[in-house]
Amino acid sequence: MNTRLPLLLLPAAVFVLGIYAWPTLLLLRNAFNEVGPTGAMIPAWSLATLRDVFADGFTLELTRNSLLLSASATALALLLAYPLSLFLFRTNSRWRGPLAVVAILPMLVSGVVRVFGWLAILGDRGLVNSVLQSVGLISAPLKLVFNWTGVTIGLTESIMPYMTLALLAGFGRLDRTLEEAARSLGASPWRGFLRVTLPLSLPAIALAGGLGFVLSMSAYITPKLLGGGRVFVLATEIFEQATTNTNWPVSAVLAIYTLVLLLALLALAQLASRALAR
Amino acid sequence: MTGYLELTGLHKRYGESIAVHDVSLAIGKGEAVALLGPSGCGKTTTLRMLAGLVDPDRGTIRVDGADITRLPAHRRNMGYVFQSYALFPHLSVARNIGFGLEERGVARGDITRRVGDALALVHLAGLERRRPRELSGGQQQRVALARALVVHPSVLLLDESLSNLDAKLRDAMRHEIRSIQKSLDITTLFVTHDQVEALTMCDRIAVMHRGRIAQIGTPEDIYERPAARFVAEFVGRANALAATRDGGGIRIWGAAQPMNDPGWPSFDILIRPQRMRLLPSAEPTGDAMRVEGRVLRRAFVGDRVEVLVEGPGGQLTVELPSGGTLPEEGTAIAVAWRPQDNLIFPPDAA
């Protein structure tokens, strides 16, 4: 091994230490501080905040909401992104390049802009409700935003491009010849997909799923704006505590709790992906 | 001729280029036929049309009288051995071989028994639980063969199946596949660009060139009586000597030749290197064909020696068994051969 190789890591290491590790350590320190009667933070080494946060039933509800929303958004996004990625991976069409760009285009648009787009589509006077009402299928507008449904739709769309890229990267083991072999052995295209293509793409699915889940868990803008203040998740609560309530210790405890949760889930996804690649 | 496997007027084009041009072929039950040709000649496309992996534009495919041209691949019951073997990496050897049986709904106990038999047939008994990547190239090849054979296919199709093996193993597998094919009496179509494979493994050879079948016949036919110049040059090696006409007589490299005039204005004569012999320049040769030249180079190839001779009309190679005395490089020499070993074709347009 080249001894100078670690030098190449130096710029990135400095950057990560300065931008990520240091603030995280500060956050960790804040978690042990206390809040005085005036609302000001008092430096201390206390476990009171930690105890309070985990004794509060609301924390459990936030966790449940975050996990459920992320799981449903990830599952939905997988269902949509998997066929799309498979098509992009396979096609020889000259539209492949443009189509791939369209598929990841949402990544390039600001989250706020995207959310306002959804409000225009899903709102009470939005595209969907106007069309359904003018056709006469419904009399009153469907509640599609400022609730669980709206957040799920928004999250699904925002994580799809990332998952499409992850799936495309993970499809390396897929081989057209293997499907042809399955066909020659008597498997219909659908059976061949179930017995060959799907099992071989499980590692990619685990990877993309892990990524989508983590992104959903840490999403703030989408649950905040499409939830309309009625959908509470860990990310929105951390922000509320830090800004509105200026309760830094609670915000810090919740942030570190979320981080640990995510790291655990990422590790699980990694393990699953490796086990499935065997 | 009617056969067990019949291709009639098969045609396939990709955009502007015609991959397979009206190919017709009848193969008897239990017969092994090689589709031999250079890459891009349409042999693999033909095989893939048989397996149902490519749709022909025109033509029909019949097996045992039944038209299967439009039948989807998974209903054709053909065994296909892929060039890359295409073993399923996520399944054990046993599950790979049993794949076709599972798809056919064979009972679990029967699958186990038949997979065991198939593994024994290809001398891999005991490797049931291995994964494909834990096997050598030769073993993977055997698994692919067992997987194709275990379903009792009506036809066995092999696509360049030996080209990924090293030379020694290839020799062994050649004989093994041939003996399995004969013992199972299975109709086999074998795509290859390797003439030795075609000559040794098959009852008949169909030489393909630019999407068409240039000649079909027994290995002896193809080698001794090539129907086209392409066949003569692709199967085995041949020296091409330009013949000229001079006052009614035929001359090669300036020397008059005792042969009949085929009547064409100009033509090449092809001769196999091992059908030529060398003799001292002064020695008479009676009524044999003969040219004069100089030894340019000698190459020892183990069981034979190749002598490169240069003359007024170019160069030619003479192949001799090793062990005899050889002329020194640079000496003047005569090359002679029998007129009946001439391979003469009309000056072709292509």
Short mmCIF file of C-alpha atoms in Angstrom, two decimals, chain B residues 24-250:
data_model
loop_
_atom_site.label_atom_id
_atom_site.label_comp_id
_atom_site.label_asym_id
_atom_site.label_seq_id
_atom_site.Cartn_x
_atom_site.Cartn_y
_atom_site.Cartn_z
CA SER B 24 -32.99 -23.39 -44.47
CA LEU B 25 -31.71 -26.44 -42.70
CA ALA B 26 -33.08 -29.89 -41.87
CA ILE B 27 -31.58 -31.85 -39.01
CA GLY B 28 -32.36 -35.49 -38.32
CA LYS B 29 -33.34 -36.91 -34.91
CA GLY B 30 -30.23 -37.41 -32.82
CA GLU B 31 -28.02 -35.63 -35.31
CA ALA B 32 -25.38 -33.09 -34.25
CA VAL B 33 -24.89 -30.18 -36.63
CA ALA B 34 -22.41 -27.34 -36.27
CA LEU B 35 -23.12 -23.83 -37.45
CA LEU B 36 -19.60 -22.73 -38.29
CA GLY B 37 -18.57 -19.28 -39.36
CA PRO B 38 -16.69 -16.13 -38.46
CA SER B 39 -18.18 -13.69 -35.99
CA GLY B 40 -21.02 -11.70 -37.47
CA CYS B 41 -22.01 -14.41 -39.95
CA GLY B 42 -25.45 -14.86 -38.38
CA LYS B 43 -24.89 -18.18 -36.64
CA THR B 44 -25.72 -16.97 -33.13
CA THR B 45 -28.79 -15.07 -34.38
CA THR B 46 -29.97 -18.29 -36.02
CA LEU B 47 -29.52 -20.19 -32.76
CA ARG B 48 -31.33 -17.49 -30.78
CA MET B 49 -34.25 -17.60 -33.20
CA LEU B 50 -34.46 -21.35 -32.60
CA ALA B 51 -34.57 -20.80 -28.83
CA GLY B 52 -37.21 -18.10 -29.18
CA LEU B 53 -34.93 -15.36 -27.88
CA VAL B 54 -35.08 -13.50 -31.20
CA ASP B 55 -38.16 -13.26 -33.44
CA PRO B 56 -37.51 -14.07 -37.10
CA ASP B 57 -38.88 -11.64 -39.69
CA ARG B 58 -39.77 -14.51 -42.03
CA GLY B 59 -39.51 -18.25 -42.16
CA THR B 60 -40.63 -21.16 -40.03
CA ILE B 61 -39.13 -23.41 -37.40
CA ARG B 62 -40.53 -26.89 -36.97
CA VAL B 63 -39.69 -29.50 -34.37
CA ASP B 64 -41.01 -33.00 -35.02
CA GLY B 65 -43.52 -31.55 -37.47
CA ALA B 66 -44.93 -28.89 -35.11
CA ASP B 67 -44.56 -25.24 -36.08
CA ILE B 68 -42.98 -23.45 -33.12
CA THR B 69 -41.98 -20.24 -34.93
CA ARG B 70 -44.24 -18.03 -32.82
CA LEU B 71 -44.07 -20.02 -29.59
CA PRO B 72 -42.57 -18.03 -26.68
CA ALA B 73 -39.14 -19.18 -25.50
CA HIS B 74 -40.36 -20.72 -22.26
CA ARG B 75 -42.72 -23.12 -24.05
CA ARG B 76 -40.20 -24.44 -26.56
CA ASN B 77 -38.53 -27.09 -24.42
CA MET B 78 -35.10 -26.48 -25.85
CA GLY B 79 -31.90 -26.80 -23.87
CA TYR B 80 -29.65 -23.79 -24.32
CA VAL B 81 -26.06 -23.65 -23.13
CA PHE B 82 -24.89 -20.05 -23.14
CA GLN B 83 -21.40 -18.92 -24.02
CA SER B 84 -21.08 -17.31 -20.58
CA TYR B 85 -22.88 -20.35 -19.03
CA ALA B 86 -25.42 -17.93 -17.46
CA LEU B 87 -25.57 -19.86 -14.19
CA PHE B 88 -27.75 -18.19 -11.56
CA PRO B 89 -25.24 -16.77 -9.06
CA HIS B 90 -27.73 -16.73 -6.16
CA LEU B 91 -28.65 -20.40 -6.46
CA SER B 92 -26.72 -23.54 -5.56
CA VAL B 93 -25.57 -25.97 -8.23
CA ALA B 94 -28.52 -28.25 -7.41
CA ARG B 95 -31.07 -25.40 -7.63
CA ASN B 96 -29.49 -24.23 -10.89
CA ILE B 97 -29.86 -27.65 -12.44
CA GLY B 98 -33.31 -28.15 -10.93
CA PHE B 99 -34.57 -24.74 -12.14
CA GLY B 100 -36.20 -26.09 -15.30
CA LEU B 101 -37.74 -29.03 -13.44
CA GLU B 102 -39.22 -26.71 -10.80
CA GLU B 103 -40.74 -24.56 -13.56
CA ARG B 104 -42.28 -27.69 -15.03
CA GLY B 105 -43.84 -28.60 -11.69
CA VAL B 106 -41.91 -31.84 -11.21
CA ALA B 107 -42.30 -33.34 -7.72
CA ARG B 108 -39.55 -32.43 -5.25
CA GLY B 109 -38.33 -35.99 -4.79
CA ASP B 110 -38.07 -36.52 -8.53
CA ILE B 111 -36.17 -33.25 -8.89
CA THR B 112 -33.58 -34.37 -6.33
CA ARG B 113 -33.15 -37.69 -8.10
CA ARG B 114 -32.91 -36.23 -11.59
CA VAL B 115 -30.51 -33.46 -10.50
CA GLY B 116 -28.32 -36.17 -8.94
CA ASP B 117 -28.40 -38.19 -12.16
CA ALA B 118 -27.57 -35.13 -14.24
CA LEU B 119 -24.63 -34.26 -11.98
CA ALA B 120 -23.36 -37.81 -12.26
CA LEU B 121 -23.65 -37.59 -16.05
CA VAL B 122 -21.29 -34.61 -16.13
CA HIS B 123 -19.04 -36.09 -13.39
CA LEU B 124 -19.86 -33.50 -10.75
CA ALA B 125 -21.59 -35.70 -8.18
CA GLY B 126 -21.29 -34.26 -4.67
CA LEU B 127 -21.15 -30.59 -5.68
CA GLU B 128 -24.91 -30.02 -5.22
CA ARG B 129 -24.55 -27.35 -2.55
CA ARG B 130 -21.79 -25.25 -4.09
CA ARG B 131 -22.45 -21.84 -5.55
CA PRO B 132 -21.47 -21.27 -9.22
CA ARG B 133 -18.67 -18.85 -8.29
CA GLU B 134 -17.03 -21.59 -6.21
CA LEU B 135 -16.59 -23.72 -9.32
CA SER B 136 -13.85 -23.69 -11.97
CA GLY B 137 -14.68 -22.67 -15.53
CA GLY B 138 -14.84 -26.28 -16.64
CA GLN B 139 -17.15 -27.22 -13.77
CA GLN B 140 -19.44 -24.28 -14.54
CA GLN B 141 -19.59 -25.46 -18.13
CA ARG B 142 -20.65 -28.92 -16.95
CA VAL B 143 -23.33 -27.49 -14.68
CA ALA B 144 -24.68 -25.43 -17.59
CA LEU B 145 -24.77 -28.57 -19.72
CA ALA B 146 -26.49 -30.60 -16.97
CA ARG B 147 -29.03 -27.81 -16.45
CA ALA B 148 -29.91 -27.81 -20.15
CA LEU B 149 -30.09 -31.61 -20.41
CA VAL B 150 -31.98 -32.47 -17.23
CA VAL B 151 -35.33 -31.26 -18.61
CA HIS B 152 -35.09 -33.71 -21.54
CA PRO B 153 -35.16 -30.96 -24.18
CA SER B 154 -36.29 -31.75 -27.71
CA VAL B 155 -33.21 -29.98 -29.07
CA LEU B 156 -29.92 -29.02 -27.44
CA LEU B 157 -28.48 -25.67 -28.49
CA LEU B 158 -24.89 -24.76 -27.66
CA ASP B 159 -23.60 -21.25 -28.23
CA GLU B 160 -19.79 -21.11 -28.44
CA SER B 161 -19.93 -23.19 -25.32
CA LEU B 162 -16.27 -24.15 -25.18
CA SER B 163 -14.69 -20.85 -26.11
CA ASN B 164 -14.12 -19.77 -22.50
CA LEU B 165 -12.12 -22.86 -21.55
CA ASP B 166 -8.38 -23.35 -21.86
CA ALA B 167 -7.09 -25.55 -24.67
CA LYS B 168 -6.61 -28.83 -22.75
CA LEU B 169 -9.98 -28.64 -21.04
CA ARG B 170 -11.61 -27.76 -24.34
CA ASP B 171 -10.28 -30.97 -25.88
CA ALA B 172 -11.61 -33.05 -23.00
CA MET B 173 -15.03 -31.35 -23.01
CA ARG B 174 -15.30 -31.76 -26.78
CA HIS B 175 -15.13 -35.51 -26.48
CA GLU B 176 -17.32 -35.57 -23.41
CA ILE B 177 -20.11 -33.48 -24.91
CA ARG B 178 -20.00 -35.56 -28.08
CA SER B 179 -20.28 -38.83 -26.18
CA ILE B 180 -23.12 -37.51 -23.99
CA GLN B 181 -24.89 -36.23 -27.10
CA LYS B 182 -24.56 -39.63 -28.75
CA SER B 183 -25.58 -41.65 -25.71
CA LEU B 184 -28.70 -39.50 -25.15
CA ASP B 185 -29.37 -39.43 -28.90
CA ILE B 186 -30.27 -35.76 -28.61
CA THR B 187 -30.65 -33.52 -31.64
CA THR B 188 -28.00 -30.84 -31.24
CA LEU B 189 -27.15 -27.59 -32.94
CA PHE B 190 -23.75 -26.24 -32.10
CA VAL B 191 -22.64 -22.70 -32.88
CA THR B 192 -18.90 -22.23 -33.15
CA HIS B 193 -16.21 -20.28 -34.92
CA ASP B 194 -13.68 -23.00 -34.12
CA GLN B 195 -13.28 -25.41 -37.02
CA VAL B 196 -11.72 -28.13 -34.88
CA GLU B 197 -14.81 -28.09 -32.67
CA ALA B 198 -17.05 -28.30 -35.71
CA LEU B 199 -15.03 -31.03 -37.39
CA THR B 200 -14.74 -33.27 -34.33
CA MET B 201 -18.09 -32.87 -32.59
CA CYS B 202 -20.63 -33.02 -35.35
CA ASP B 203 -22.18 -35.29 -37.93
CA ARG B 204 -22.60 -32.42 -40.35
CA ILE B 205 -21.35 -28.86 -40.62
CA ALA B 206 -23.20 -25.87 -42.00
CA VAL B 207 -20.69 -23.18 -42.88
CA MET B 208 -22.26 -19.74 -42.62
CA HIS B 209 -21.03 -16.63 -44.38
CA ARG B 210 -22.70 -13.23 -44.37
CA GLY B 211 -26.04 -14.54 -43.15
CA ARG B 212 -26.28 -17.43 -45.58
CA ILE B 213 -25.33 -21.08 -45.46
CA ALA B 214 -22.35 -21.37 -47.79
CA GLN B 215 -22.21 -25.16 -47.62
CA ILE B 216 -23.64 -27.98 -45.60
CA GLY B 217 -22.11 -31.44 -45.48
CA THR B 218 -20.12 -33.96 -43.50
CA PRO B 219 -16.79 -32.77 -42.10
CA GLU B 220 -15.02 -34.70 -44.91
CA ASP B 221 -17.21 -33.01 -47.55
CA ILE B 222 -16.52 -29.59 -46.16
CA TYR B 223 -12.80 -30.13 -45.91
CA GLU B 224 -12.10 -32.16 -49.06
CA ARG B 225 -14.76 -30.74 -51.36
CA PRO B 226 -15.43 -27.15 -50.31
CA ALA B 227 -18.22 -25.68 -52.40
CA ALA B 228 -16.95 -22.13 -52.21
CA ARG B 229 -13.65 -20.40 -51.87
CA PHE B 230 -14.78 -18.94 -48.53
CA VAL B 231 -15.35 -22.45 -47.16
CA ALA B 232 -11.95 -23.67 -48.38
CA GLU B 233 -10.19 -20.78 -46.70
CA PHE B 234 -12.24 -20.76 -43.49
CA VAL B 235 -12.12 -24.50 -42.80
CA GLY B 236 -8.53 -25.62 -42.68
CA ARG B 237 -5.75 -23.61 -44.25
CA ALA B 238 -5.06 -23.15 -47.95
CA ASN B 239 -2.45 -21.57 -50.17
CA ALA B 240 -4.00 -19.41 -52.86
CA LEU B 241 -1.96 -19.32 -56.07
CA ALA B 242 -2.92 -17.05 -58.96
CA ALA B 243 -3.14 -18.92 -62.28
CA THR B 244 -2.51 -17.21 -65.63
CA ARG B 245 -3.20 -18.37 -69.15
CA ASP B 246 -0.46 -18.48 -71.80
CA GLY B 247 -1.23 -19.74 -75.31
CA GLY B 248 -3.75 -22.31 -74.10
CA GLY B 249 -1.57 -23.54 -71.22
CA ILE B 250 -2.04 -22.71 -67.52
#
